[in-house]
Each structure stands twice: as C-alpha cells, then as structure tokens.
C-alpha cells in the first residue's frame, strides 16, 4: 500500500481482555517500530524489528505486552489482561533501511480500556 | 536520562505571524534531531531534520538549526498559515540506536 496501515483504528476493551493490534508497513521496509502515545504526551518507544528479528524491546512496559513480525512484514502488538493504564494510541512506523532513513508512521490504533 | 523538552501549548497565532517553538534536549553522544508534525486525523509526518551540529533543516517554510552549544533545535517559520495548525513534536535519535525520543508536543492554532 501507499502508507503504513494500522487496524483497528479504534478498540474498546474491557479490563482483563486480551487485544491484538495489527500493523501493515510499507512494502519492502526493513525496519518496523511500535510506539505508545498517552493522551497529551509524545510517543514513547516500545519495540523495534529489523525484518523478523526483534532487536530492541526495551520499551515494552510489562510482560503483558508482546510483539511479533514472523515473516518480516506485518506485525502484531498483543496486550494481555489489559489494564486501564494501557489506554493510549499505539503507533506503528516503518523505514526502508536499518539506519538513518525516514520513519513513516501509521495513523495509530486508539485503545480504550474500560 | 535522555529527554526532549519543548514549550507547552497551545500556541495561538494570527495568520502571517512569526512562529517559534522552542526545543531543547539532553542526550549523550551526537544525536540526530527531528521535527514531526501531526495534522488533525493524520499520522505523524517528518517535517525536517538535522544530523550534525550547525546543520539547518528546512521544509515548507519551516526551519530549525542544530545548536550543540545550547542543545537546542527551535522550530521557526516567518509567516504561518491556517493550514499549519497541527501538533508539532521535537525528537532525537542517538547514533547507533533506532528509536526516536519525542517531546510532549506543542499544539499550534492559527486563526485567519
């Protein structure tokens, strides 16, 4: 596609429910990133993939958060047993090469945990 | 720790006014610096960047100069338009790392 696509755009989950957020990066992009953006804040790094390898997951806030990119293209961010503090916009970005190339962002998935 | 501090908004201006949005950073090493913009209903877009000291990034009439001595990367535009209304994020990326570190964002509102 023309840009980074994320789905769903909006997700309401009951506390304790598991959710899965999908990211379709730009075709051919090697690098893929997940960020979390709380209301009124800037995005905060969660994790980074180079192809299918997860090279940095230092930003994942707890072991309830899990990300995968099994074939080096589409990625899924899974949150288990959601909590209210997980409510945020989850942004996905991709870039063409490993370093020093522009990251293109999707529109994000707004997760609300009730 | 490493961080980015940018001025709080909203910044409210009339069309054709001069814009400055301040951004300072604390980081080890020699980071690359960025300004991203988020228009209503859209994803983050790269506005401009600078990769070394004294570099000036520019795009769409916006400019920012990488000032290592003051650890700053202030965003400026000489004459804003209503269409510039958006949220602007300052960010950096440290050499050898892939993650962007963002400021909290500054909302700009431009009225006709």
PDB file of N, CA and C in Angstrom, chain A residues 33 35 37 40-43 45 48 98-99 102 105-107, chain B residues 36 38 41-44 46 49 89 98-100 102-104:
ATOM      1  N   UNK A  33       8.684  -0.233  13.853  1.00  0.00           N
ATOM      2  CA  UNK A  33       8.689   0.277  15.229  1.00  0.00           C
ATOM      3  C   UNK A  33       7.270   0.336  15.767  1.00  0.00           C
ATOM      4  N   UNK A  35       5.231   2.411  18.932  1.00  0.00           N
ATOM      5  CA  UNK A  35       5.280   3.466  19.944  1.00  0.00           C
ATOM      6  C   UNK A  35       3.923   3.517  20.653  1.00  0.00           C
ATOM      7  N   UNK A  37       1.458   6.272  22.663  1.00  0.00           N
ATOM      8  CA  UNK A  37       1.249   7.704  22.892  1.00  0.00           C
ATOM      9  C   UNK A  37       0.064   7.898  23.824  1.00  0.00           C
ATOM     10  N   UNK A  40      -2.075  13.580  25.434  1.00  0.00           N
ATOM     11  CA  UNK A  40      -1.338  14.786  25.764  1.00  0.00           C
ATOM     12  C   UNK A  40       0.169  14.610  25.869  1.00  0.00           C
ATOM     13  N   UNK A  41       0.653  13.443  25.491  1.00  0.00           N
ATOM     14  CA  UNK A  41       2.086  13.162  25.575  1.00  0.00           C
ATOM     15  C   UNK A  41       2.662  12.861  24.199  1.00  0.00           C
ATOM     16  N   UNK A  42       3.969  12.848  24.129  1.00  0.00           N
ATOM     17  CA  UNK A  42       4.613  12.415  22.904  1.00  0.00           C
ATOM     18  C   UNK A  42       4.697  10.905  22.837  1.00  0.00           C
ATOM     19  N   UNK A  43       4.904  10.377  21.649  1.00  0.00           N
ATOM     20  CA  UNK A  43       5.051   8.918  21.522  1.00  0.00           C
ATOM     21  C   UNK A  43       6.251   8.414  22.307  1.00  0.00           C
ATOM     22  N   UNK A  45       8.749   4.974  22.748  1.00  0.00           N
ATOM     23  CA  UNK A  45       9.213   3.766  22.070  1.00  0.00           C
ATOM     24  C   UNK A  45       8.821   2.518  22.847  1.00  0.00           C
ATOM     25  N   UNK A  48      11.348  -2.551  18.445  1.00  0.00           N
ATOM     26  CA  UNK A  48      11.890  -2.356  17.106  1.00  0.00           C
ATOM     27  C   UNK A  48      12.227  -3.702  16.473  1.00  0.00           C
ATOM     28  N   UNK A  98      18.035  -0.024   7.633  1.00  0.00           N
ATOM     29  CA  UNK A  98      18.274  -0.242   9.046  1.00  0.00           C
ATOM     30  C   UNK A  98      18.544   1.059   9.803  1.00  0.00           C
ATOM     31  N   UNK A  99      19.255   1.971   9.175  1.00  0.00           N
ATOM     32  CA  UNK A  99      19.620   3.184   9.885  1.00  0.00           C
ATOM     33  C   UNK A  99      19.458   4.406   8.989  1.00  0.00           C
ATOM     34  N   UNK A 102      14.136   7.803   6.880  1.00  0.00           N
ATOM     35  CA  UNK A 102      12.927   8.373   7.454  1.00  0.00           C
ATOM     36  C   UNK A 102      11.962   7.289   7.887  1.00  0.00           C
ATOM     37  N   UNK A 105       4.944   6.921   9.682  1.00  0.00           N
ATOM     38  CA  UNK A 105       4.021   6.495  10.729  1.00  0.00           C
ATOM     39  C   UNK A 105       2.634   6.192  10.175  1.00  0.00           C
ATOM     40  N   UNK A 106       1.986   5.211  10.785  1.00  0.00           N
ATOM     41  CA  UNK A 106       0.575   4.981  10.555  1.00  0.00           C
ATOM     42  C   UNK A 106      -0.269   5.941  11.385  1.00  0.00           C
ATOM     43  N   UNK A 107      -1.584   5.858  11.204  1.00  0.00           N
ATOM     44  CA  UNK A 107      -2.489   6.758  11.927  1.00  0.00           C
ATOM     45  C   UNK A 107      -2.735   6.298  13.358  1.00  0.00           C
TER      46      UNK A 107
ATOM     47  N   UNK B  36       8.602  16.550  13.876  1.00  0.00           N
ATOM     48  CA  UNK B  36       7.478  15.854  13.267  1.00  0.00           C
ATOM     49  C   UNK B  36       6.232  16.701  13.455  1.00  0.00           C
ATOM     50  N   UNK B  38       1.828  16.550  13.255  1.00  0.00           N
ATOM     51  CA  UNK B  38       0.636  15.700  13.220  1.00  0.00           C
ATOM     52  C   UNK B  38      -0.569  16.579  12.941  1.00  0.00           C
ATOM     53  N   UNK B  41      -6.368  14.206  12.494  1.00  0.00           N
ATOM     54  CA  UNK B  41      -6.832  12.987  11.832  1.00  0.00           C
ATOM     55  C   UNK B  41      -5.780  12.254  11.025  1.00  0.00           C
ATOM     56  N   UNK B  42      -4.531  12.713  11.090  1.00  0.00           N
ATOM     57  CA  UNK B  42      -3.491  12.073  10.289  1.00  0.00           C
ATOM     58  C   UNK B  42      -2.369  11.532  11.176  1.00  0.00           C
ATOM     59  N   UNK B  43      -1.506  10.720  10.584  1.00  0.00           N
ATOM     60  CA  UNK B  43      -0.361  10.190  11.308  1.00  0.00           C
ATOM     61  C   UNK B  43       0.771  11.200  11.380  1.00  0.00           C
ATOM     62  N   UNK B  44       1.758  10.906  12.200  1.00  0.00           N
ATOM     63  CA  UNK B  44       2.940  11.748  12.308  1.00  0.00           C
ATOM     64  C   UNK B  44       3.675  11.798  10.981  1.00  0.00           C
ATOM     65  N   UNK B  46       7.284  13.426   9.109  1.00  0.00           N
ATOM     66  CA  UNK B  46       8.549  14.119   9.279  1.00  0.00           C
ATOM     67  C   UNK B  46       8.466  15.483   8.607  1.00  0.00           C
ATOM     68  N   UNK B  49      14.758  17.669   9.477  1.00  0.00           N
ATOM     69  CA  UNK B  49      15.734  17.030  10.345  1.00  0.00           C
ATOM     70  C   UNK B  49      17.099  17.670  10.162  1.00  0.00           C
ATOM     71  N   UNK B  89       6.039  17.968  17.123  1.00  0.00           N
ATOM     72  CA  UNK B  89       6.843  17.187  18.062  1.00  0.00           C
ATOM     73  C   UNK B  89       8.315  17.319  17.700  1.00  0.00           C
ATOM     74  N   UNK B  98      17.989   3.059  17.081  1.00  0.00           N
ATOM     75  CA  UNK B  98      16.922   3.254  16.111  1.00  0.00           C
ATOM     76  C   UNK B  98      15.734   4.004  16.677  1.00  0.00           C
ATOM     77  N   UNK B  99      15.633   4.113  17.967  1.00  0.00           N
ATOM     78  CA  UNK B  99      14.407   4.670  18.499  1.00  0.00           C
ATOM     79  C   UNK B  99      14.460   6.186  18.558  1.00  0.00           C
ATOM     80  N   UNK B 100      13.307   6.781  18.280  1.00  0.00           N
ATOM     81  CA  UNK B 100      13.120   8.217  18.419  1.00  0.00           C
ATOM     82  C   UNK B 100      12.664   8.515  19.839  1.00  0.00           C
ATOM     83  N   UNK B 102      10.764  11.465  21.803  1.00  0.00           N
ATOM     84  CA  UNK B 102       9.922  12.608  21.469  1.00  0.00           C
ATOM     85  C   UNK B 102       9.706  13.522  22.671  1.00  0.00           C
ATOM     86  N   UNK B 103       9.486  14.802  22.367  1.00  0.00           N
ATOM     87  CA  UNK B 103       8.940  15.711  23.354  1.00  0.00           C
ATOM     88  C   UNK B 103       7.443  15.499  23.476  1.00  0.00           C
ATOM     89  N   UNK B 104       6.816  16.306  24.316  1.00  0.00           N
ATOM     90  CA  UNK B 104       5.388  16.126  24.587  1.00  0.00           C
ATOM     91  C   UNK B 104       4.487  16.733  23.529  1.00  0.00           C
TER      92      UNK B 104
END
